[in-house]
Structure formats: C-alpha cells, structure tokens
XYZ file of C-alpha atoms in Angstrom:
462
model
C -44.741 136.261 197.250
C -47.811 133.953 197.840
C -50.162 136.971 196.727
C -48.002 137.246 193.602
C -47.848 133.197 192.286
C -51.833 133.321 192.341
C -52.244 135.923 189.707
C -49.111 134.510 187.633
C -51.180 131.432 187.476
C -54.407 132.758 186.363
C -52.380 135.177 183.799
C -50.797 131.364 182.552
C -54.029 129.472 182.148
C -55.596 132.375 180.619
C -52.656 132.343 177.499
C -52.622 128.284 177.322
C -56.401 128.371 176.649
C -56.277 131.315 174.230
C -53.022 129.513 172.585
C -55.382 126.286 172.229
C -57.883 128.205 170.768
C -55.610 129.493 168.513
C -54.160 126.122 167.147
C -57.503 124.396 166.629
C -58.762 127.091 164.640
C -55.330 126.981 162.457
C -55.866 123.260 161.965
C -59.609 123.612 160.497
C -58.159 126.307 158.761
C -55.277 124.179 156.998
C -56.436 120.664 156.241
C -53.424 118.623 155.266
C -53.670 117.540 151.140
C -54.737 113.680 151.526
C -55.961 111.977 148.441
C -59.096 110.275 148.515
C -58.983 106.510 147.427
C -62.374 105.712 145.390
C -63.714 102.588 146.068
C -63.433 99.367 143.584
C -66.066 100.749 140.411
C -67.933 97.272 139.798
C -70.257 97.437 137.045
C -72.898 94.805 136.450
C -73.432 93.882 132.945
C -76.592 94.970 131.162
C -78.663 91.800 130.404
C -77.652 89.871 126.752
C -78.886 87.169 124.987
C -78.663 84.022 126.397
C -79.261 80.422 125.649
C -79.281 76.527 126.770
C -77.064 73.942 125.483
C -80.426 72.423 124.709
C -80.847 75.615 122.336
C -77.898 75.490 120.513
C -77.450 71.538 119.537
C -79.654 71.281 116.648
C -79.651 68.795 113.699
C -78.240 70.201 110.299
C -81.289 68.233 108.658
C -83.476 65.408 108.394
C -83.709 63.215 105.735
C -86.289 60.604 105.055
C -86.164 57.351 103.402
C -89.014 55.614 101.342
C -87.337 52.719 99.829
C -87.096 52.375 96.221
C -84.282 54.835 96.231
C -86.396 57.851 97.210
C -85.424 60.437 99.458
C -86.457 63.737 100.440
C -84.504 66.362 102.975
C -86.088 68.974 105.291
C -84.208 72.089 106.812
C -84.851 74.536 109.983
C -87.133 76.391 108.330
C -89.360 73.232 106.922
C -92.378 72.296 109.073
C -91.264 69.008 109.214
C -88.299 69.352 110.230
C -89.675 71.409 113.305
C -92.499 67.936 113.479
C -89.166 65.312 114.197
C -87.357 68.029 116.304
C -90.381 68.154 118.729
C -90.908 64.629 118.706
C -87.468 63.855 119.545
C -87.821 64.390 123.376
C -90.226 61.421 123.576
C -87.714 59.159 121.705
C -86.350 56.199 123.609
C -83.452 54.139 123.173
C -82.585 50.972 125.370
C -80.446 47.818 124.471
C -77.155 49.333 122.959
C -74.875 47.293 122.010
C -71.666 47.379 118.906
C -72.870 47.080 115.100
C -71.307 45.927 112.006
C -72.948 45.795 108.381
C -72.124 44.301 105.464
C -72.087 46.227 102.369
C -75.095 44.868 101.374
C -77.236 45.372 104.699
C -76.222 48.730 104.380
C -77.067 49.065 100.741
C -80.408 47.413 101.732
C -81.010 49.819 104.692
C -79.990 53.050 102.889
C -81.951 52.466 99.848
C -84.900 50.244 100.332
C -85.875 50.339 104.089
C -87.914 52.730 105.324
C -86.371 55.093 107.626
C -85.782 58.857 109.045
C -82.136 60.373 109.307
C -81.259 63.084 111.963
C -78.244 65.044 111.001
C -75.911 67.192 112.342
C -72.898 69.018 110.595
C -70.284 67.581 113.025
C -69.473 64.834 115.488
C -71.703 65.604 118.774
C -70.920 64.080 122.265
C -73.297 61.463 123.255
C -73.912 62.870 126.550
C -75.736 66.127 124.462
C -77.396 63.836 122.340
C -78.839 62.686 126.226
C -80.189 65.694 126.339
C -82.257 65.560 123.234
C -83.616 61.955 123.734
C -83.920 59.397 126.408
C -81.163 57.031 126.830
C -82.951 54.182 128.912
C -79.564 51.977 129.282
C -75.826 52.885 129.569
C -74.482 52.773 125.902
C -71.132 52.174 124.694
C -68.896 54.510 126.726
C -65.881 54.121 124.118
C -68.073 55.866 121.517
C -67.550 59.656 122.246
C -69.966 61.272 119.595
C -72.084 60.606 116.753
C -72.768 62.724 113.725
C -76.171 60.777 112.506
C -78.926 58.846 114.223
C -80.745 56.475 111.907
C -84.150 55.243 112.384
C -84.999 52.298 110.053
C -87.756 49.796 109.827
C -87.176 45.938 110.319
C -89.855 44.554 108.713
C -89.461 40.984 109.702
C -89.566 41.922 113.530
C -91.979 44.768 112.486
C -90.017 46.737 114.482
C -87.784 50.536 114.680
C -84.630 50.569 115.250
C -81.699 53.074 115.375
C -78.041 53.214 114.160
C -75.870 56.157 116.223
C -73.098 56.554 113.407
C -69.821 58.542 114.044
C -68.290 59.148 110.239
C -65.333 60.810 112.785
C -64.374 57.286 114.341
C -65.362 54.960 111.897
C -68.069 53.253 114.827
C -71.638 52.396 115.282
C -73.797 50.611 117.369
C -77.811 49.944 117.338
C -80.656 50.111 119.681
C -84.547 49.168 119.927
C -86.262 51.955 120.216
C -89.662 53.289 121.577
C -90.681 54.506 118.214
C -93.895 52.660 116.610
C -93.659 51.514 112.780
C -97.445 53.684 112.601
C -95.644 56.580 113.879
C -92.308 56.471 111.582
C -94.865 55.665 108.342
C -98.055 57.567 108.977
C -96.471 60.261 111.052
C -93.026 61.109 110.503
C -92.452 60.113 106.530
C -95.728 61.613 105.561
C -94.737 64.354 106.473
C -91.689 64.953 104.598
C -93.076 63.421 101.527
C -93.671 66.464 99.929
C -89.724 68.257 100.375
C -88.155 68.169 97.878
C -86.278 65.175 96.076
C -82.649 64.182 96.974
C -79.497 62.335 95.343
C -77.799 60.472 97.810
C -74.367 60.110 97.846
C -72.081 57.266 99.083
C -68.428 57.962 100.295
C -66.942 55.073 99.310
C -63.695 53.322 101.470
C -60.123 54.492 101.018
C -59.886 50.679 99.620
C -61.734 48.038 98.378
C -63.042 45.402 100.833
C -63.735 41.748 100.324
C -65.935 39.217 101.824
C -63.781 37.746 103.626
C -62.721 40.766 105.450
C -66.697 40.751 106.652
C -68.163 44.063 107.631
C -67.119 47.052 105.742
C -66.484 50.316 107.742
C -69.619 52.882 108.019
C -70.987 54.242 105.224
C -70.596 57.889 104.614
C -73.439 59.667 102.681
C -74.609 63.225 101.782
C -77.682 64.622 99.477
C -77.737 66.346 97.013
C -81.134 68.185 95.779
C -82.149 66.318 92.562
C -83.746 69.641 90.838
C -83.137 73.601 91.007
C -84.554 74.963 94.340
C -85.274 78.620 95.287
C -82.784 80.437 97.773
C -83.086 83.933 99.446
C -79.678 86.583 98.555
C -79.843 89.143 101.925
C -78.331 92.355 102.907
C -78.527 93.286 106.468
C -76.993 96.653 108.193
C -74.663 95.901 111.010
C -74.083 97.746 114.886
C -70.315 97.358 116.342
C -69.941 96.463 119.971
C -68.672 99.512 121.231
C -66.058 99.720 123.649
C -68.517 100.164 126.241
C -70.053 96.916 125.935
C -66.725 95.210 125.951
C -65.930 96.897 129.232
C -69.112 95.846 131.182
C -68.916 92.572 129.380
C -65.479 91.138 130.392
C -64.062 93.283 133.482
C -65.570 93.726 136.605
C -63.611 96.245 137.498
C -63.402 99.048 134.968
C -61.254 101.841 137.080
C -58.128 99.312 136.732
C -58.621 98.189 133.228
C -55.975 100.622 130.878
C -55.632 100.952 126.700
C -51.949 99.598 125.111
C -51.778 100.896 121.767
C -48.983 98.541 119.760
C -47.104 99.512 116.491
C -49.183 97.225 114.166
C -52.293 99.796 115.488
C -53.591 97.080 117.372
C -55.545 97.940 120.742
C -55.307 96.093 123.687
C -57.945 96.647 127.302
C -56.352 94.967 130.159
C -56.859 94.897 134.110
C -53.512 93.270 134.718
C -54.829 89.921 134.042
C -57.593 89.604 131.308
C -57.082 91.391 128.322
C -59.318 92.281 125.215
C -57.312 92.383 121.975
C -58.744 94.338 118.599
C -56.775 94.003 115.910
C -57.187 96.978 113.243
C -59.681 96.465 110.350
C -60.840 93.463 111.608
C -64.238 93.906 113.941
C -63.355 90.783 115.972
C -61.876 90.519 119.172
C -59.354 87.733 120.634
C -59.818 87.684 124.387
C -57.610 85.746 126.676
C -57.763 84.689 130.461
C -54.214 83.226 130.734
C -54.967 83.066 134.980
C -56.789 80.278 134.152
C -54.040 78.380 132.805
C -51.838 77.865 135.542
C -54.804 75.733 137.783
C -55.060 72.253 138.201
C -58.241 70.521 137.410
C -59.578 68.051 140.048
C -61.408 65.447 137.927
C -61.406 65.111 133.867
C -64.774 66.922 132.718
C -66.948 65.245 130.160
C -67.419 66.845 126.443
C -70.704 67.408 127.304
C -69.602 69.666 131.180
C -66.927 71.250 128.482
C -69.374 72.862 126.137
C -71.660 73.837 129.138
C -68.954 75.666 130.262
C -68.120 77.429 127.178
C -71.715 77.998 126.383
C -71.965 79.661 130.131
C -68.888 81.912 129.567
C -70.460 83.537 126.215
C -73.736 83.927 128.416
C -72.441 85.897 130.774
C -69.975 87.521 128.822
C -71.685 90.175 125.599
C -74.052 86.986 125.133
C -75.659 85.865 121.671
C -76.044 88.505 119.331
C -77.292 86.724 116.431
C -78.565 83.086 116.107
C -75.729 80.536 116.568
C -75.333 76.890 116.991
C -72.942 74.528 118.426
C -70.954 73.096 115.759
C -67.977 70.612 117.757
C -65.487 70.201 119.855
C -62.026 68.859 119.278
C -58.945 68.829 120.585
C -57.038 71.875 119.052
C -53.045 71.690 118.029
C -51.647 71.945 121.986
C -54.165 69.311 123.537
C -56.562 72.044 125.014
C -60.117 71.870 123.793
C -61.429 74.281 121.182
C -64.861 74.733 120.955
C -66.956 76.601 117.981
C -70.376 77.727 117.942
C -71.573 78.818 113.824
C -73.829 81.752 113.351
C -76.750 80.756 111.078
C -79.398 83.186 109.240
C -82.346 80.571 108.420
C -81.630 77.233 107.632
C -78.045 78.089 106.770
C -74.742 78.655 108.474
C -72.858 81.775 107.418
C -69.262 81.415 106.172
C -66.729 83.598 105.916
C -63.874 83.701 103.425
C -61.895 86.934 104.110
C -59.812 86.271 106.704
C -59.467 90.295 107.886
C -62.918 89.867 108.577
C -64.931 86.972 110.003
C -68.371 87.307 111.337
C -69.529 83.334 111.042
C -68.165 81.879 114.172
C -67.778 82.339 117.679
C -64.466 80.371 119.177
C -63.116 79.058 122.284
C -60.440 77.554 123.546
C -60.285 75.749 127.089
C -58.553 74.131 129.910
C -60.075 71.424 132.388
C -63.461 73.575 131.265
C -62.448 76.643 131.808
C -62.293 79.646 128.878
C -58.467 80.455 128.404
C -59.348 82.413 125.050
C -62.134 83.122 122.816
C -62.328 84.515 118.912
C -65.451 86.176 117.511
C -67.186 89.318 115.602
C -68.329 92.203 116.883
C -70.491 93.061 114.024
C -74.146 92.211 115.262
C -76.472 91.717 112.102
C -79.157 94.574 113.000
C -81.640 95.785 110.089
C -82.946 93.610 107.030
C -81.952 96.044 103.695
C -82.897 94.209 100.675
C -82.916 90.343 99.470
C -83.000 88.642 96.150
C -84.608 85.553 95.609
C -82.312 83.233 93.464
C -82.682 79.885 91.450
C -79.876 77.577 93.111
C -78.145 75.022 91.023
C -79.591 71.563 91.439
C -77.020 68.332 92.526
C -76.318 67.236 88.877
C -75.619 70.903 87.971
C -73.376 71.069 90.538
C -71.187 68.328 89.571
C -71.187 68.908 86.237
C -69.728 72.938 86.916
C -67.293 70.985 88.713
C -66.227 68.281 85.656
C -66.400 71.010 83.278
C -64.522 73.770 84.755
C -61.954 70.904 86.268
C -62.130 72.707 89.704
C -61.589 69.169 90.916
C -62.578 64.929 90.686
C -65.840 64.413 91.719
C -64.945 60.984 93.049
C -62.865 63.136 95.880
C -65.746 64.585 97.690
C -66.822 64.016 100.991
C -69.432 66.643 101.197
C -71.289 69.073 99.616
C -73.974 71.745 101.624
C -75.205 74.907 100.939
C -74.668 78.183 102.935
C -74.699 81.846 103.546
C -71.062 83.591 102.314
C -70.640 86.920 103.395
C -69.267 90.064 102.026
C -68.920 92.687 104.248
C -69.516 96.319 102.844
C -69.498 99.922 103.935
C -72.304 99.591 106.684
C -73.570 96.330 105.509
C -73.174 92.539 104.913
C -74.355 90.213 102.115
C -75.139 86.922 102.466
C -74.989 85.371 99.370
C -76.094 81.594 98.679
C -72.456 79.285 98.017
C -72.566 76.005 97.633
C -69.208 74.671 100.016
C -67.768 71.369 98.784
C -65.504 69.438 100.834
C -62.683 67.219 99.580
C -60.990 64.705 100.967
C -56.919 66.046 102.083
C -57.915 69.406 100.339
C -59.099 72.736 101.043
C -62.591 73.157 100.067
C -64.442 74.473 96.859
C -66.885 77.842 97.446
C -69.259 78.060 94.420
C -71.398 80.429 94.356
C -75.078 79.479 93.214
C -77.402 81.301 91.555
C -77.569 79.450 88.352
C -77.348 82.918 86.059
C -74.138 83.089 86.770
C -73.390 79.472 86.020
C -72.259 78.586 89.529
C -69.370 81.743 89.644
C -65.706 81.656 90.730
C -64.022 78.566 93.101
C -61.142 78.676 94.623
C -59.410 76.480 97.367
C -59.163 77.375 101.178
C -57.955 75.668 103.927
C-alpha cells in the first residue's frame, strides 16, 4: 500500500504542475479588455503679444499754450508728442493740495498763460498716472482719476505749476512741480510750435454762476484744428483666430473641453466651467469664468491693482493682437468693474458702428480683480492693401456741416475727435477717417471727413 501512495503522489504533482502551466499560458493568452485612462492633455500656450500697464496708458494728445489765444495740438505720431511723453518720467509733483478758480483765473490760464496740456480720452486712476510721473507727496486720496494734467507758468513766482483736472467729478487740485520755466518755454513749447493751429473750445456750466457763488466748477475744453489737415483712408486684410488658438489660449485642459451647438447657430467650447461663446456672423467672442464669481475678496483692490489684473488676464490669454490702449474703468450696470482697452491704428482709435461686428475694443468685466467675462474681435489686422490720403474738414467746417444740415445745436457738444471707422469687407477692413462728436444726454454724431464728400452721412448711436 506504502509502495503504491509514492507513485500516486508523483503521478499528482506531475498533473498540478502541467495544469499550472496550462492556466498561465491561457491568461497571457486572454488579457481581460481594460480601458486605458490617458493622462490630463495640458497644453502650454504658444507665446502672444504682451504688454505693461505702463504700455498701454498713453495720453490722447498734448496741447500747448502760447498765450494770446494760440494753441497748437500734437498726436502719437508727432515728434513732439513722443519729446513730452519721454520727458514725463522725470516730472515731479509735491505739495498737493484742493483748487478752485474763478472764471476769470481760468480764462487767464487757458488763454494767456503759457502752458502744456497732457490728455487722455477718459478719466485715469491716479495711482497709473504714478506710474508715469513722480508723485513726491501723498495727494488727495478722495480724487480717484484725472482726465488732464495742466502745466502752466506763474509768472509772478516765475514758477510751473500743475492742475490734475477730472471733467468726470467736477475736482481739481494743484501742485509745484519740478519742471523749470527754461524747460516748459525753450524746450517743451518750441517744440510744438510748428503743429498745427487749434480752436479751443469751452464747455460751458449747465447754469450760469455768479460772483457771489465764488469759484465756478472746472472748465471743460476740446480743440478743434483751425484749418484742413491731411488724413490717411487704409485697407488692411484680416487672419481669424482659429479655434485652435482659442483652445490653447483659455483651457488648460483641452481633452475635457466639448462643442454645444444652440438653435440661434451659436457655438459654445466649455470644460465644465469656462466657456468660449461665438456667436454666428460676428468674429468676436464673449468668454466667461462664472467660478470666479462665487469667491470672496479679502481686501478692496485699488483701480490701479484692477486694470493690472485685467491687463494680466489678456496677456496670458491670446494676448495683443493689434495695438491697443487702456481707455477706463467704471463701474458697469451690476456694481462689478468693466474695464475697456481701444485698438488704435496711428494716432487714432478705431470705432466701430455695426454692432454684428466690432473689432475696436477689447472688454472686461471683473470681480474683486478677477476676469468674470471678457468681449473682443477675433479679426487680427494682418497685411496693409491700399490707403488714400484725404483732405479732412477743418473745426469751422465741421460746425458749420453740422448748422447746415441741422444734425444737431452746436452749443450741445461736449466733444469732438477724430478717428478710424471701420467697415468690414469680404477679407478686409477699411478704416476710414470720421469725425465722432459727442453731445451732451445724446447719442453721438459719426461724420465722415474727407471734405469731397462734404462731411457724408450722420446718424445718432448710443
């Protein structure tokens, strides 16, 4: 029997280790079907455009004053214009404190006094006007922004001094300033005597004022050019941000973002949380980050940390594709901050009046800082076609299209500029010189001016 259980055993091992062999070679043979999880696809965005804040806050003008009623105005593209802009980081400004002017001071500095005038098409925080001069003591800190800063000559205390005027709050105040009288005369005004010859125009007060009132709010003013002027018409081809470059630009992860095609044939990308909206026909997208929304900021930010921010997001996100500028920040209809930058081609900002299509702006709206949406184009301006070089209507022709035509009371405007208006074609854009005149409580007044045409159609927009 004992003889017997030894071979049984040997016989039993032998068929467990050929049954072993058997089963490992059936499970090489027959992997089970498991599906392989990719990892997270993060792209990194091709490099853009970027740009400072320093960059992009940029006066519309300067205009300089030689007494006797004589004024001249010099744009981007004037060499002195680029003269003051350069010289402004070695301004100084010390001793703030409130201003008032009677109306004759102010008649007295705006038409006799010597002086320089650094513009800027909107109100800008006083914290980025920091960063373009030196502040040397605190100012007024109830003064958010200013939307001129007016060197004049006191010749009694043969002496410069500044006004930092906000048209927006009705507020001034003055400083001394580190600026010689040798340097404003023999520097500065000499050389914008030669540019060319401007009107100056007061905005006079809702209501008279009387002496014994005392100080009349700030004056308002704008120029006019006295004679005709010459003005480039362009064409430029366009490129369209492809859907590519939206992808890299604004997800990080691109395997989770999916396409929602709604009835009005409008396109939406979204990962779930951000989402990219392109609305048909119109080459512009609306992109929104309502995450952002729902956290609580610590501290309030400063105008000036608010537009960093916004000018940050754009760098990071598709960038600069043509040249912009900062044009203000206000608060927009539910309390959050909306922020627009202006694209300019020269010395003049582009405006758009078809609504299916704008490609002059670049908008955003935020939230303790941060970006909850943002407007703008994605037609890039690429190739130069053609241009046209056109005789623009001078200051009195202006006004008197407007009288004669009735397109509205001269007494009623605030402002009056010229700029690019485009028209957007099949494969191109023209950017054709319109004067834009602003009225007070109404839309404004797009003439077009090339004088041939005797200033073209108006019409009101809001």
């Amino acid at each position: 029997m004992k003889r017997m259980l030894e071979p049984a055993k040997t016989v039993l091992l032998t068929l467990l280790v050929v049954a072993s062999f058997v089963l490992t070679a059936m499970l090489w043979s027959n992997q089970p079907n498991l599906q392989f999880i990719e990892p997270a696809q993060y792209t990194e965005s091709k490099p853009v455009k970027e740009k400072t804040l320093e960059q992009l806050v940029t006066p519309e003008s300067i205009v300089f004053h030689y007494g006797d009623e004589r004024h001249t105005r010099a744009v981007a593209t004037d060499a002195p214009y680029r003269l003051i802009v350069s010289e402004m980081s070695k301004w100084i400004f010390l001793d703030f404190s409130p201003f008032a002017l009677s109306n004759d001071k102010w008649g007295e500095i705006a038409r006799e006094k010597l002086g320089l005038e650094v513009r800027f098409r909107h109100t800008v925080p006083l914290s980025i006007v920091g960063r373009l001069v030196t502040f040397r003591d605190e100012y007024d800190s109830g003064m958010k922004g200013i939307d001129r800063l007016w060197l004049y000559y006191e010749k009694d205390e043969d002496a410069v001094y500044a006004l930092f005027l906000s048209t927006e709050e009705g507020r001034m105040m003055r400083s001394r300033t580190s600026i010689s009288p040798k340097d404003l005369r023999d520097s500065y005004l000499a050389s914008g005597s030669s540019m060319p010859e401007q009107i100056m125009k007061i905005v006079k007060p809702e209501r008279a004022y009387s002496v014994v009132e005392g100080p009349v709010p700030i004056w308002s003013t704008y120029y006019l050019p006295k004679n005709q002027m010459r003005m480039q018409q362009f064409r430029y081809s366009y490129v369209p941000v492809t859907n590519e470059q939206l992808m890299e630009a604004y997800f990080i992860d691109q395997s989770l973002v999916r396409q929602i095609m709604e009835r009005d044939k409008t396109v939406i990308f979204t990962d779930g949380s951000r989402s990219i909206q392109l609305r048909a026909d119109q080459q512009a997208i609306t992109f929104t980050d309502p995450a952002y929304q729902q956290r609580v900021q610590e501290q309030e930010l400063s105008d000036e940390e608010k537009v960093q921010s916004a000018v940050t997001f754009i760098n990071k996100h598709l960038g600069w594709l043509d040249e912009f500028h900062f044009e203000q920040i206000k608060k927009s209809y539910n309390e959050k901050d909306l922020i627009t930058f202006r694209q300019y081609v020269g010395a003049y900002p582009l405006v758009s009046t078809d609504e299916r299509i704008q490609i002059d702006t670049i908008q955003i709206t935020s939230e303790a800082g941060q970006v909850v949406t943002m407007s703008r184009s994605l037609l890039d301006l690429d190739k130069y076609i053609d241009n046209h070089e056109q005789t623009v209507l001078s200051g009195p022709e202006l006004f008197k299209l407007i009288r004669d035509k009735k397109l509205a009371d001269t007494e009623q405007i605030t402002n009056a500029y010229l700029a690019y208006q485009t028209v957007i074609g099949d494969g191109y854009v023209d950017l054709i010189p319109t004067w834009i005149v602003e009225l007070a409580n109404q839309g404004n007044l797009y003439i077009l001016a090339r004088v041939k045409q005797g200033g073209g159609g108006a019409h009101g927009l809001e």
